[in-house]
Structure formats: C-alpha cells, structure tokens
Amino acid sequence: FPRNRLAESHGPFLAEPAVLLRLPHGTLGGPLTPALLNSNCTVHPVILTKGSEEGSPGGGGEFELTEVTPFAERPGGTADDDERSEIVVAMDCRANAKGQREEDALLENASQSNESDDTSTDHSPEPPPPLKETSFSIGLQVVFPFLLAGFGTVAAGMVLDIVQHWTVFTEVSEVFILVPALLGLKGNLEMTLASRLSTAANIGQMDTTKDMWKMIMGNLALIQVQATVVGFLASIAAVIFGWIPEGHFRMDHAVLLCASSVATAFIASLLLGLIMIGVIVASRKVGINPDNVATPIAASLGDLITLSLLAGISTGLYKELENDYANALVCATFVALCPIWVLIARKIPSTREVLYSGWEPVIIAMAISSVGGLILDKTVTNPNFAGMAVFTPVINGVGGNLVAVQASRISTYLHMNGLPMGDPNLTPRKCPTPCNSFFGSSVNSRSARVLFLLVAPGHLVFLYTINSLRGGHTTLTAIFIVFYLFAALLQVLILLYLADWMVHWMWGRGMDPDNFSIPYLTALGDLLGTGFLALCFHMRWFIGDRDSDMGN
C-alpha cells in the first residue's frame, strides 16, 4: 500500500511500519475486511471508502483510508459490531502477547549466546582484586620485615666494623669505595626486581604457572646482566676516585678491584634474586601485599651477603695478587657469560624493554653511590672516625628500605588505578608539597606517615643491638643518639618526599617507576645517609663528645 497515502491519513497508525491485509470472508463476522498489521504484530481494522468493497484487488485501484473508530462508538452500532470489536481486541492482545514472548525469547537467546562466547573465548584468570589497607594493616605488614631488614643491616655493620681492619682494606683502601656501590645493588637490582614482580603479581600477570616461570627466568637473566655490568663500572669508578686524590695508579690493584666487584655483584644478585622470587610468590599465596614485604626482605640479607662476599672474595684475590692472570681470568669469566643472559632476557617481552632501556638509572645510581663510597673511604680511614663504619650500613639500609617500599606502593597504585603511562590526556601533576605528601587523605600519604613513624623506634632498637653486641668504636651518649636520630629522620623525610614526586613525574613521562625510581632513590639514600652520618661524627668531634677508644 502506498506509504505516503497511509502517512497522510493514518499517521497515528504508522508510528511503526505497517502492511495492509485482507482478512478472509467471515473472519470478523462480516464481509471481506481490510486491516493494518503493524510491525509489533498488532492488527487494526481499516474502513474502506469510495466503494472499494466492490473493487477488485487486482484492479490496480488505490484504497482510501479514513480514521478508524472503535466499533462500539460508531453510530448505530449493533451486536454484530460489538462481537467484531471483541474479536479484534482479542486478536490485538494475542498478537501483542505473542510478539512480546518472541522478543523476550530472542533477547534471552542472545544473552546466552554472548555469555557462551565470552566463556569459550576468554580462559584467562581474572586479576585478583586490590587489597584494601588501613594504616594499621600497613604498619603491621611492614614492621616485621622492616625489623628483619634492620637486623640484617646491623649484621652488615658489624661485619664492616671487623673487616675494615683486614689487610686488603688497609692496603687497597679503594675497596671502601666499592662498599656503597655494591650494597646499593640491592636497590638498583634486587629491589627493582622485587618491585617489578610485586606489581606483576598484584595485577594478575603471575597467576598461571607458565606466566610465572616466564617472568622468573627473564628477570633472573636480566639482573645477572645488570649486576655484571654495574660491578665492572663500579670498579672503574673506584679506581678513578682512588687515583684522583692520591695521584698514582696501580694496575694490579685495578684488576683486583674489577675481579672482586664483578664476582661479588654476580653471586650476590643471583642469591638475592632467588630469595626475592620465593618471597613474592609465597606472600601472594597467603594474601599479603608483596610490596610491603618483598623490598625489606631484599635488604635484610642483601647487605650482609654482599658485604661478606666482598670481604671474602677480595681477600682471596688479594692473596693471588702476585699471579698476573688469576684476577684477570676471574673478571673475564663473568663478563663472558653476559651474552647468555642477554639471549634469555630478550625472549621475555617484559624484560626485553628493560634490557634495552633500563641502564640509565642503574648506572647513574651506581655513580651516586660511589660518591657516598668516597665519603666513607675518606672518613673511616681517619682513626678519629673509625666508629662510623658500623653505623653506615644501618642508616643507609633503613632509609633505602623504607623509600623502596613507598616507591613500590605508589607504582603499583598507578598501575592499577592510574591512566596509562605517558598518556597525553594525563594532566601534569604539580610538584607536591610536604603537607600533601605526608598529611593527605590518600593511601600513599597514609603509608608515608606509617613509614616515617617507624624510623625513630627502629633506629633505637638497632642502636641498642649494636651496643649490646659491643660493636663499633663509639659510646652511645645522649648527644650522639640525638644527632644520629636527627640525621636518620631528615634522610627518610627527604627520601619519602622525593619518592612521591619522582614516581608520579616518571609515570607522566612514560617511564615505568618500577625500573627507574628505586635505583635513584636508594642511591640518594646512600649518599644522604653517609653524608649526614659523617657530619654527625665531625660535629661530635668539634663539640668535644669524643671516645677514648676511638681508633682502637
């Protein structure tokens, strides 16, 4: 039927497309009756005019439609009309009900089909929901790993206090320059590894066994490459920093430093990397946030293992100093293994990017730590400040542990809740104020407060432990404790503030904070800790708070 004619005369009927039907004779109890069938399956009777009832359907004539009036309201309506009205209404209702049932069935089938498609094509496990944390839960999870890490740094300080008098440290004093740089590897490599794996575990990238082993193998190979290169560069920095003040250079000492540094970095990174992987997998299985425990445990044994290896390896190689090839062979062996680790790390997408772009923070952090090593070398070799050795790993380790926890937490928060790294739509974040960093309402400000409040009680426990073990050459007077705590609090305050700014700044520029922020922050912790501690000893000396057994 011509739609323009229908639209002109029966607009209300044509809210949806309609077709004209002729019902069989007698269907409505009367002569042949045309009707409109709408697309929603409703049937409306149509009244024909201009004698169309006598017209033939095939005559090619057009129907003229008038407004339909209910049969019951038409003038002179009869009982037959009422019956026809009831029949039409019944057909309307049945048609509407049938159409509704068919529509519901179609929607239900489509929904089931979509659900079936989703379950058949997506077999990947859903990432676990983020852990909700309060200040109490953060503190409870952090305090025990923090104390464990602190006792590890105390043990490292006791070791350094003993080995500083060994022949290799007195004859080749540049070994002291290696100490912060190699101890800083736990921040450059192991804590970065812990942060990467913690983020991967929190966002569900290690939920399947296959993905977990790929992450483990790639990251272990990566840190072996980085440890070898950083160890080699740290020995070069030690040679340069030792040569500039004294003005003379010895090749045998340079080879000794190179072999000792590379071997120590390689073995320590392998052992600590395996420990880190075990801690992260276990903590995720028992429902603990790996960010809170992985980085402190990385440091709990990191300083002790690294310093013990450095002292033992350098002493053994010093005994072979007369052999022209022993030290060079050791150095060449570990360097020759680098291509193997590179091939393994390149096969994993997550480590391939770090392998190519992750060198800048590690190398710069090593240089910063080496400056701290130069301060340590020039301080502990002075008999008046020999007592500084036992406290250096403690103050550096505590500051590095706390800022690594904070940086790892902020990075995980951005990965789970923030816009993509380097997103052009990301509004540049203004430099935060200390009030925003420490007294804001966000979970990161809450964790910063908790971590800062751990500094003073933790250091008091560590100082008491050192004093009980009769370590060092310094009497714990009230003046020394006040100076020491002030230096430690100032160090951690600066580091936590820098972490809040640096992680967001790197995120906005497309740099993964897990790979870039922690090396810088822990290296700055070594530099600030060593510098502030040396300043404490010099101030004590000038005000007359001196020990009778200094240098003994």
Coordinates of C-alpha atoms in Angstrom, one line a residue:
F1 CA 0.0 0.0 0.0
P2 CA 1.5 3.4 -0.8
R3 CA 3.1 4.7 2.4
N4 CA 2.6 8.3 1.5
R5 CA -1.1 7.8 1.4
L6 CA -1.0 5.9 4.7
A7 CA 1.1 8.6 6.4
E8 CA -1.2 11.4 5.3
S9 CA -4.4 9.8 6.6
H10 CA -3.3 7.5 9.3
G11 CA -0.3 9.0 10.9
P12 CA -1.1 7.5 14.4
F13 CA -1.1 4.0 13.0
L14 CA 2.3 4.5 11.3
A15 CA 4.5 5.0 14.3
E16 CA 6.0 1.8 13.1
P17 CA 6.0 0.2 9.6
A18 CA 2.6 -1.4 8.6
V19 CA 1.2 -3.5 5.8
L20 CA -2.4 -3.8 4.6
L21 CA -4.1 -7.2 5.0
R22 CA -7.4 -8.5 3.7
L23 CA -8.9 -10.9 6.2
P24 CA -10.7 -14.0 4.9
H25 CA -14.5 -13.7 4.5
G26 CA -16.3 -14.0 7.7
T27 CA -13.3 -13.7 10.0
L28 CA -14.8 -10.7 11.7
G29 CA -18.3 -11.9 11.1
G30 CA -18.9 -9.7 8.1
P31 CA -17.9 -9.1 4.5
L32 CA -14.2 -9.0 3.4
T33 CA -12.4 -6.6 5.7
P34 CA -9.0 -5.0 5.2
A35 CA -6.8 -4.4 8.2
L36 CA -3.4 -2.9 9.1
L37 CA -0.8 -5.2 10.5
N38 CA 1.9 -3.2 12.4
S39 CA 5.4 -4.5 12.9
N40 CA 4.6 -5.1 16.6
C41 CA 2.1 -7.7 15.4
T42 CA -1.0 -5.6 16.3
V43 CA -3.9 -5.7 13.9
H44 CA -6.1 -2.7 13.3
P45 CA -9.3 -2.7 11.2
V46 CA -9.4 -0.3 8.2
I47 CA -12.6 1.2 6.8
L48 CA -12.8 1.4 3.1
T49 CA -14.5 4.3 1.3
K50 CA -15.4 5.2 -2.2
G51 CA -16.9 1.8 -2.9
S52 CA -13.7 0.0 -2.6
E53 CA -15.6 -3.1 -1.3
E54 CA -16.8 -3.7 -4.8
G55 CA -13.4 -3.1 -6.3
S56 CA -11.3 -6.0 -7.4
P57 CA -7.9 -6.5 -5.6
G58 CA -6.2 -6.9 -8.9
G59 CA -7.8 -3.9 -10.4
G60 CA -4.9 -1.7 -9.7
G61 CA -7.1 0.9 -7.8
E62 CA -5.9 2.6 -4.6
F63 CA -7.6 2.3 -1.3
E64 CA -8.7 5.4 0.5
L65 CA -8.4 5.1 4.3
T66 CA -10.3 7.0 6.9
E67 CA -9.7 7.4 10.7
V68 CA -10.7 4.2 12.4
T69 CA -13.3 4.5 15.1
P70 CA -13.9 1.7 17.6
F71 CA -16.9 -0.3 16.6
A72 CA -18.6 0.3 19.9
E73 CA -18.5 4.0 19.4
R74 CA -19.8 4.1 15.8
P75 CA -23.3 5.4 15.3
G76 CA -25.9 2.6 15.0
G77 CA -23.6 0.0 16.3
T78 CA -25.1 -3.4 16.5
A79 CA -24.5 -6.6 18.4
D80 CA -22.5 -7.9 15.4
D81 CA -20.4 -4.8 15.6
D82 CA -19.7 -5.4 19.3
E83 CA -18.8 -9.0 18.6
R84 CA -16.4 -7.9 15.9
S85 CA -14.9 -5.3 18.3
E86 CA -14.3 -8.1 20.8
I87 CA -12.7 -10.3 18.2
V88 CA -10.3 -7.5 17.0
V89 CA -9.4 -6.6 20.6
A90 CA -8.7 -10.3 21.3
M91 CA -6.5 -10.6 18.2
D92 CA -4.7 -7.4 19.3
C93 CA -4.0 -8.8 22.7
R94 CA -2.9 -12.3 21.5
A95 CA -0.7 -10.7 18.8
N96 CA 0.9 -8.3 21.4
A97 CA 1.5 -11.2 23.8
K98 CA 3.0 -13.4 21.2
G99 CA 5.3 -10.6 19.9
Q100 CA 6.4 -9.9 23.4
R101 CA 7.1 -13.6 24.1
E102 CA 9.1 -13.9 20.9
E103 CA 11.1 -10.7 21.7
D104 CA 11.9 -11.9 25.2
A105 CA 13.0 -15.3 23.8
L106 CA 15.2 -13.6 21.3
L107 CA 16.8 -11.4 23.9
E108 CA 17.3 -14.4 26.2
N109 CA 18.9 -16.4 23.5
A110 CA 21.2 -13.5 22.5
S111 CA 22.3 -13.1 26.1
Q112 CA 23.0 -16.8 26.5
S113 CA 24.9 -16.7 23.2
N114 CA 27.0 -13.8 24.3
E115 CA 27.8 -15.4 27.7
S116 CA 28.7 -18.6 25.9
D117 CA 31.0 -16.7 23.5
D118 CA 32.7 -15.0 26.5
T119 CA 33.3 -18.2 28.4
S120 CA 34.5 -20.1 25.4
T121 CA 37.0 -17.5 24.2
D122 CA 38.3 -16.0 27.4
H123 CA 40.0 -18.5 29.6
S124 CA 42.5 -16.1 31.3
P125 CA 42.0 -15.8 35.0
E126 CA 40.7 -12.5 36.3
P127 CA 43.3 -10.4 38.2
P128 CA 42.9 -10.5 41.9
P129 CA 41.1 -7.5 43.5
P130 CA 43.3 -4.9 45.1
L131 CA 43.9 -5.3 48.8
K132 CA 42.2 -2.8 51.0
E133 CA 44.7 -1.4 53.5
T134 CA 44.4 0.8 56.6
S135 CA 47.2 2.5 58.5
F136 CA 47.2 -0.4 61.0
S137 CA 47.3 -3.1 58.4
I138 CA 50.1 -1.3 56.5
G139 CA 52.1 -0.9 59.7
L140 CA 51.5 -4.5 60.7
Q141 CA 52.7 -5.9 57.4
V142 CA 55.7 -3.6 57.2
V143 CA 57.1 -3.6 60.8
F144 CA 58.3 -7.2 60.9
P145 CA 60.1 -7.2 57.5
F146 CA 61.4 -3.7 58.4
L147 CA 62.9 -5.1 61.7
L148 CA 64.2 -8.1 59.9
A149 CA 65.9 -6.0 57.3
G150 CA 67.2 -3.7 60.0
F151 CA 68.9 -6.5 61.9
G152 CA 70.4 -7.6 58.6
T153 CA 71.9 -4.1 58.2
V154 CA 73.2 -4.3 61.8
A155 CA 74.9 -7.6 61.0
A156 CA 76.4 -6.0 57.9
G157 CA 77.6 -3.1 60.0
M158 CA 79.2 -5.5 62.4
V159 CA 81.0 -7.2 59.5
L160 CA 82.2 -3.9 58.1
D161 CA 83.4 -2.9 61.5
I162 CA 85.6 -6.0 61.6
V163 CA 86.8 -6.2 58.0
Q164 CA 87.8 -2.6 57.9
H165 CA 91.0 -3.7 59.7
W166 CA 91.8 -6.5 57.2
T167 CA 94.9 -6.3 55.1
V168 CA 93.0 -5.9 51.8
F169 CA 91.0 -2.9 53.2
T170 CA 94.1 -1.2 54.6
E171 CA 96.4 -1.8 51.7
V172 CA 93.8 -1.3 48.9
S173 CA 91.6 1.4 50.5
E174 CA 89.6 1.8 47.3
V175 CA 87.6 -1.3 48.4
F176 CA 85.7 1.0 50.7
I177 CA 84.5 2.9 47.7
L178 CA 83.0 -0.3 46.4
V179 CA 81.0 -0.9 49.6
P180 CA 78.1 1.6 49.0
A181 CA 78.0 0.9 45.2
L182 CA 77.8 -2.9 45.7
L183 CA 75.5 -2.7 48.7
G184 CA 73.4 -0.4 46.5
L185 CA 72.9 -3.2 44.1
K186 CA 70.1 -4.4 46.3
G187 CA 68.4 -1.1 45.4
N188 CA 69.5 -1.0 41.8
L189 CA 68.7 -4.6 41.0
E190 CA 67.1 -6.7 43.8
M191 CA 64.6 -4.1 45.0
T192 CA 63.8 -3.1 41.4
L193 CA 63.2 -6.8 40.7
A194 CA 61.0 -7.1 43.8
S195 CA 59.0 -4.1 42.7
R196 CA 58.5 -5.4 39.2
L197 CA 57.4 -8.8 40.3
S198 CA 55.2 -7.3 43.1
T199 CA 53.4 -5.2 40.5
A200 CA 53.1 -8.2 38.2
A201 CA 51.7 -10.3 41.0
N202 CA 49.2 -7.6 42.0
I203 CA 47.8 -7.1 38.5
G204 CA 47.5 -10.8 37.8
Q205 CA 50.4 -11.4 35.5
M206 CA 51.8 -14.3 37.5
D207 CA 48.6 -16.2 38.2
T208 CA 49.3 -19.0 35.8
T209 CA 52.4 -21.3 36.2
K210 CA 53.5 -20.6 32.6
D211 CA 53.4 -16.8 33.1
M212 CA 55.1 -17.1 36.4
W213 CA 58.1 -19.0 35.1
K214 CA 58.5 -16.7 32.1
M215 CA 58.7 -13.7 34.5
I216 CA 61.1 -15.5 36.8
M217 CA 63.6 -16.7 34.1
G218 CA 63.5 -13.4 32.3
N219 CA 64.1 -11.3 35.4
L220 CA 66.8 -13.5 36.7
A221 CA 68.7 -13.3 33.5
L222 CA 68.2 -9.6 33.3
I223 CA 69.7 -8.9 36.8
Q224 CA 72.7 -11.1 36.0
V225 CA 73.5 -8.9 33.0
Q226 CA 72.9 -5.7 35.0
A227 CA 75.0 -7.0 38.0
T228 CA 78.0 -7.9 35.8
V229 CA 77.9 -4.5 34.0
V230 CA 77.3 -2.5 37.2
G231 CA 80.0 -4.4 39.1
F232 CA 82.5 -3.7 36.3
L233 CA 81.6 0.0 36.1
A234 CA 81.7 0.3 39.9
S235 CA 85.3 -0.9 39.9
I236 CA 86.3 1.6 37.3
A237 CA 84.6 4.4 39.4
A238 CA 86.5 3.1 42.5
V239 CA 89.8 3.2 40.6
I240 CA 89.2 6.8 39.3
F241 CA 88.1 8.1 42.7
G242 CA 91.1 6.5 44.4
W243 CA 93.5 7.7 41.8
I244 CA 92.4 11.4 41.6
P245 CA 93.2 12.3 45.3
E246 CA 96.4 10.3 45.6
G247 CA 97.7 10.9 42.1
H248 CA 99.2 7.4 41.4
F249 CA 97.7 4.3 39.7
R250 CA 98.5 0.6 40.2
M251 CA 97.3 -1.8 37.5
D252 CA 97.3 -4.9 39.9
H253 CA 95.1 -3.0 42.3
A254 CA 92.7 -2.0 39.4
V255 CA 92.4 -5.7 38.2
L256 CA 91.8 -6.8 41.8
L257 CA 89.0 -4.3 42.3
C258 CA 87.5 -5.3 39.0
A259 CA 87.5 -9.0 39.7
S260 CA 86.3 -8.6 43.3
S261 CA 83.5 -6.2 42.2
V262 CA 82.2 -8.3 39.3
A263 CA 82.3 -11.6 41.2
T264 CA 80.6 -10.2 44.2
A265 CA 77.8 -8.5 42.2
F266 CA 77.1 -11.6 40.1
I267 CA 76.9 -14.1 43.0
A268 CA 75.0 -11.7 45.4
S269 CA 72.4 -10.8 42.7
L270 CA 71.8 -14.5 41.9
L271 CA 71.3 -15.5 45.5
L272 CA 69.1 -12.5 46.4
G273 CA 67.1 -12.8 43.2
L274 CA 66.1 -16.3 44.1
I275 CA 65.2 -15.2 47.6
M276 CA 63.0 -12.4 46.2
I277 CA 61.1 -14.7 43.9
G278 CA 60.3 -17.1 46.7
V279 CA 59.2 -14.3 49.0
I280 CA 56.8 -12.7 46.4
V281 CA 55.2 -16.0 45.3
A282 CA 54.7 -17.0 48.9
S283 CA 53.4 -13.7 50.1
R284 CA 50.8 -13.6 47.3
K285 CA 49.6 -17.1 48.1
V286 CA 49.0 -16.2 51.8
G287 CA 47.2 -12.9 50.9
I288 CA 49.9 -10.4 51.9
N289 CA 50.7 -7.4 49.7
P290 CA 54.2 -8.2 48.3
D291 CA 55.0 -4.5 48.1
N292 CA 55.1 -4.4 51.9
V293 CA 57.4 -7.3 52.5
A294 CA 59.5 -8.0 49.4
T295 CA 61.7 -4.9 49.4
P296 CA 62.6 -5.0 53.1
I297 CA 63.5 -8.7 52.9
A298 CA 65.6 -8.0 49.9
A299 CA 67.7 -5.8 52.1
S300 CA 67.6 -8.0 55.2
L301 CA 70.1 -10.4 53.8
G302 CA 71.3 -8.2 50.9
D303 CA 73.8 -6.1 52.8
L304 CA 75.1 -9.0 54.9
I305 CA 75.5 -11.3 51.9
T306 CA 77.1 -8.7 49.7
L307 CA 79.5 -7.3 52.2
S308 CA 80.6 -10.8 53.3
L309 CA 81.1 -11.9 49.7
L310 CA 83.1 -8.7 49.0
A311 CA 85.4 -9.2 52.0
G312 CA 85.9 -12.9 51.3
I313 CA 86.4 -12.6 47.6
S314 CA 88.7 -9.6 47.8
T315 CA 90.8 -11.2 50.5
G316 CA 91.2 -14.4 48.4
L317 CA 92.1 -12.5 45.3
Y318 CA 94.5 -10.3 47.2
K319 CA 96.4 -13.4 48.1
E320 CA 96.7 -14.2 44.4
L321 CA 97.9 -10.7 43.6
E322 CA 101.4 -12.0 42.7
N323 CA 99.7 -14.2 40.0
D324 CA 99.3 -11.9 37.0
Y325 CA 96.5 -14.0 35.4
A326 CA 94.3 -15.1 38.3
N327 CA 92.3 -11.9 38.8
A328 CA 92.1 -11.1 35.1
L329 CA 90.7 -14.6 34.4
V330 CA 88.0 -14.3 37.1
C331 CA 86.9 -11.0 35.7
A332 CA 86.9 -12.3 32.1
T333 CA 84.9 -15.4 33.0
F334 CA 82.0 -13.5 34.4
V335 CA 82.0 -10.9 31.6
A336 CA 82.0 -13.7 29.0
L337 CA 78.7 -15.1 30.5
C338 CA 76.8 -11.9 29.7
P339 CA 75.7 -12.9 26.1
I340 CA 74.0 -15.9 27.5
W341 CA 71.9 -13.9 30.0
V342 CA 71.2 -11.4 27.2
L343 CA 69.7 -14.1 25.0
I344 CA 67.5 -15.4 27.8
A345 CA 66.3 -11.9 28.8
R346 CA 65.4 -10.9 25.2
K347 CA 62.9 -13.8 24.9
I348 CA 60.6 -12.3 27.5
P349 CA 58.7 -9.2 26.4
S350 CA 58.6 -7.7 29.9
T351 CA 62.3 -7.8 30.4
R352 CA 63.3 -7.1 26.8
E353 CA 62.3 -3.4 27.2
V354 CA 64.3 -3.1 30.5
L355 CA 67.3 -4.8 28.9
Y356 CA 67.4 -2.0 26.3
S357 CA 66.2 1.0 28.3
G358 CA 66.9 0.2 31.9
W359 CA 70.6 1.0 32.0
E360 CA 70.4 4.7 32.7
P361 CA 69.0 4.6 36.2
V362 CA 71.3 1.7 37.3
I363 CA 74.5 3.3 36.0
I364 CA 73.6 6.8 37.4
A365 CA 72.6 5.3 40.7
M366 CA 76.0 3.4 40.9
A367 CA 77.8 6.7 40.3
I368 CA 75.8 8.4 43.1
S369 CA 76.5 5.6 45.5
S370 CA 80.2 5.7 44.6
V371 CA 80.3 9.3 45.7
G372 CA 79.0 8.1 49.0
G373 CA 81.7 5.5 49.0
L374 CA 84.3 8.2 48.6
I375 CA 82.9 9.9 51.7
L376 CA 83.1 6.6 53.6
D377 CA 86.6 6.0 52.4
K378 CA 87.9 9.4 53.5
T379 CA 86.1 9.2 56.8
V380 CA 86.8 5.7 58.2
T381 CA 90.4 5.8 57.2
N382 CA 90.8 8.6 59.7
P383 CA 91.4 6.9 63.1
N384 CA 89.3 9.5 64.8
F385 CA 86.2 8.4 62.9
A386 CA 86.7 4.7 62.7
G387 CA 83.4 4.2 64.6
M388 CA 81.4 5.3 61.6
A389 CA 81.8 2.0 59.8
V390 CA 79.4 0.0 61.9
F391 CA 76.6 2.6 61.5
T392 CA 76.9 3.2 57.8
P393 CA 75.1 0.1 56.5
V394 CA 72.4 0.7 59.1
I395 CA 71.4 4.2 58.3
N396 CA 71.8 3.6 54.6
G397 CA 69.9 0.4 54.7
V398 CA 66.9 1.6 56.7
G399 CA 66.4 4.7 54.5
G400 CA 66.7 2.7 51.3
N401 CA 64.3 0.0 52.6
L402 CA 61.6 2.5 53.6
V403 CA 61.7 4.6 50.4
A404 CA 61.8 1.4 48.3
V405 CA 58.5 0.2 50.0
Q406 CA 56.9 3.6 49.3
A407 CA 58.0 3.8 45.7
S408 CA 56.9 0.3 45.0
R409 CA 53.5 1.0 46.6
I410 CA 52.9 4.2 44.6
S411 CA 54.0 2.4 41.4
T412 CA 51.5 -0.4 42.0
Y413 CA 48.8 2.1 42.8
L414 CA 49.4 3.9 39.5
H415 CA 49.5 0.6 37.5
M416 CA 46.1 -0.4 39.0
N417 CA 44.2 2.9 39.1
G418 CA 46.0 5.5 37.0
L419 CA 45.9 6.5 33.4
P420 CA 48.4 4.7 31.0
M421 CA 52.0 5.9 31.3
G422 CA 52.7 8.8 29.1
D423 CA 49.0 9.4 28.3
P424 CA 48.8 12.8 26.5
N425 CA 45.4 13.4 28.3
L426 CA 47.1 13.0 31.7
T427 CA 47.1 16.3 33.5
P428 CA 50.6 17.2 34.6
R429 CA 50.9 16.8 38.3
K430 CA 52.1 19.8 40.2
C431 CA 55.1 19.3 42.5
P432 CA 53.6 18.1 45.7
T433 CA 54.1 20.0 48.9
P434 CA 55.4 18.1 52.0
C435 CA 51.9 18.6 53.6
N436 CA 50.3 16.8 50.6
S437 CA 52.8 14.0 50.7
F438 CA 52.6 13.3 54.4
F439 CA 49.2 14.7 55.6
G440 CA 46.9 14.0 52.6
S441 CA 43.9 11.6 52.7
S442 CA 45.2 9.2 50.0
V443 CA 46.5 5.7 50.8
N444 CA 50.0 6.8 49.7
S445 CA 50.1 9.7 52.2
R446 CA 48.9 7.2 54.8
S447 CA 51.7 4.8 54.1
A448 CA 54.3 7.7 54.1
R449 CA 53.2 8.6 57.6
V450 CA 53.4 5.0 58.8
L451 CA 56.9 4.5 57.3
F452 CA 58.2 7.8 58.7
L453 CA 56.9 6.9 62.2
L454 CA 58.9 3.6 62.0
V455 CA 62.3 5.5 61.7
A456 CA 63.0 6.6 65.3
P457 CA 61.8 3.4 67.1
G458 CA 63.6 1.2 64.6
H459 CA 66.9 3.0 64.9
L460 CA 66.7 3.0 68.7
V461 CA 66.3 -0.8 68.6
F462 CA 69.2 -1.1 66.2
L463 CA 71.5 1.2 68.2
Y464 CA 70.7 -0.8 71.3
T465 CA 71.5 -4.1 69.5
I466 CA 74.9 -2.7 68.3
N467 CA 75.7 -1.5 71.8
S468 CA 74.7 -4.9 73.3
L469 CA 77.0 -6.7 70.9
R470 CA 79.8 -4.3 71.7
G471 CA 80.1 -3.3 68.1
G472 CA 81.9 -0.3 66.8
H473 CA 84.2 2.2 68.5
T474 CA 81.6 4.7 69.6
T475 CA 80.0 5.1 73.0
L476 CA 76.2 5.8 72.7
T477 CA 76.0 9.1 74.5
A478 CA 72.8 11.2 74.6
I479 CA 74.4 13.7 72.2
F480 CA 75.3 11.1 69.7
I481 CA 71.9 9.5 69.8
V482 CA 70.2 12.9 69.2
F483 CA 72.5 13.7 66.3
Y484 CA 72.1 10.2 64.8
L485 CA 68.3 10.2 65.0
F486 CA 68.1 13.7 63.6
A487 CA 70.2 12.6 60.6
A488 CA 68.1 9.5 60.1
L489 CA 64.8 11.3 60.3
L490 CA 65.9 14.0 57.9
Q491 CA 67.2 11.4 55.5
V492 CA 63.9 9.5 55.4
L493 CA 61.8 12.6 55.3
I494 CA 63.7 13.8 52.2
L495 CA 63.5 10.4 50.5
L496 CA 59.8 9.9 51.0
Y497 CA 59.0 13.3 49.7
L498 CA 61.3 12.7 46.6
A499 CA 59.6 9.3 46.1
D500 CA 56.1 11.0 45.9
W501 CA 57.3 13.5 43.3
M502 CA 59.6 11.2 41.3
V503 CA 57.3 8.3 40.8
H504 CA 54.4 10.5 39.5
W505 CA 56.9 12.5 37.4
M506 CA 58.2 9.4 35.7
W507 CA 54.7 8.0 35.2
G508 CA 53.6 11.1 33.4
R509 CA 56.6 10.8 31.0
G510 CA 56.1 7.2 30.1
M511 CA 58.9 5.7 32.3
D512 CA 58.0 2.7 34.4
P513 CA 58.7 3.7 38.0
D514 CA 59.4 0.1 38.9
N515 CA 62.5 0.2 36.7
F516 CA 63.6 3.8 37.2
S517 CA 62.7 5.3 40.5
I518 CA 64.1 2.8 43.1
P519 CA 67.7 2.9 41.9
Y520 CA 67.8 6.7 42.1
L521 CA 66.1 6.8 45.5
T522 CA 68.2 4.1 47.1
A523 CA 71.4 5.7 45.7
L524 CA 70.3 9.1 47.1
G525 CA 69.6 7.3 50.4
D526 CA 73.2 6.0 50.4
L527 CA 74.6 9.4 49.6
L528 CA 72.4 11.3 52.2
G529 CA 72.9 8.7 54.9
T530 CA 76.7 8.6 54.5
G531 CA 77.0 12.3 54.3
F532 CA 74.7 13.0 57.3
L533 CA 76.5 10.4 59.4
A534 CA 79.9 11.8 58.6
L535 CA 78.6 15.2 59.5
C536 CA 77.4 13.8 62.8
F537 CA 80.8 12.4 63.7
H538 CA 82.5 15.7 62.7
M539 CA 80.1 17.7 64.9
R540 CA 80.6 15.4 67.8
W541 CA 84.3 15.8 67.5
F542 CA 84.1 19.6 67.4
I543 CA 81.9 19.9 70.4
G544 CA 84.1 17.6 72.4
D545 CA 81.9 14.4 72.6
R546 CA 84.9 12.1 71.9
D547 CA 85.6 8.5 72.8
S548 CA 88.8 7.3 74.5
D549 CA 88.7 4.1 72.4
M550 CA 88.3 5.7 69.0
G551 CA 90.5 4.0 66.5
N552 CA 91.2 1.1 68.8

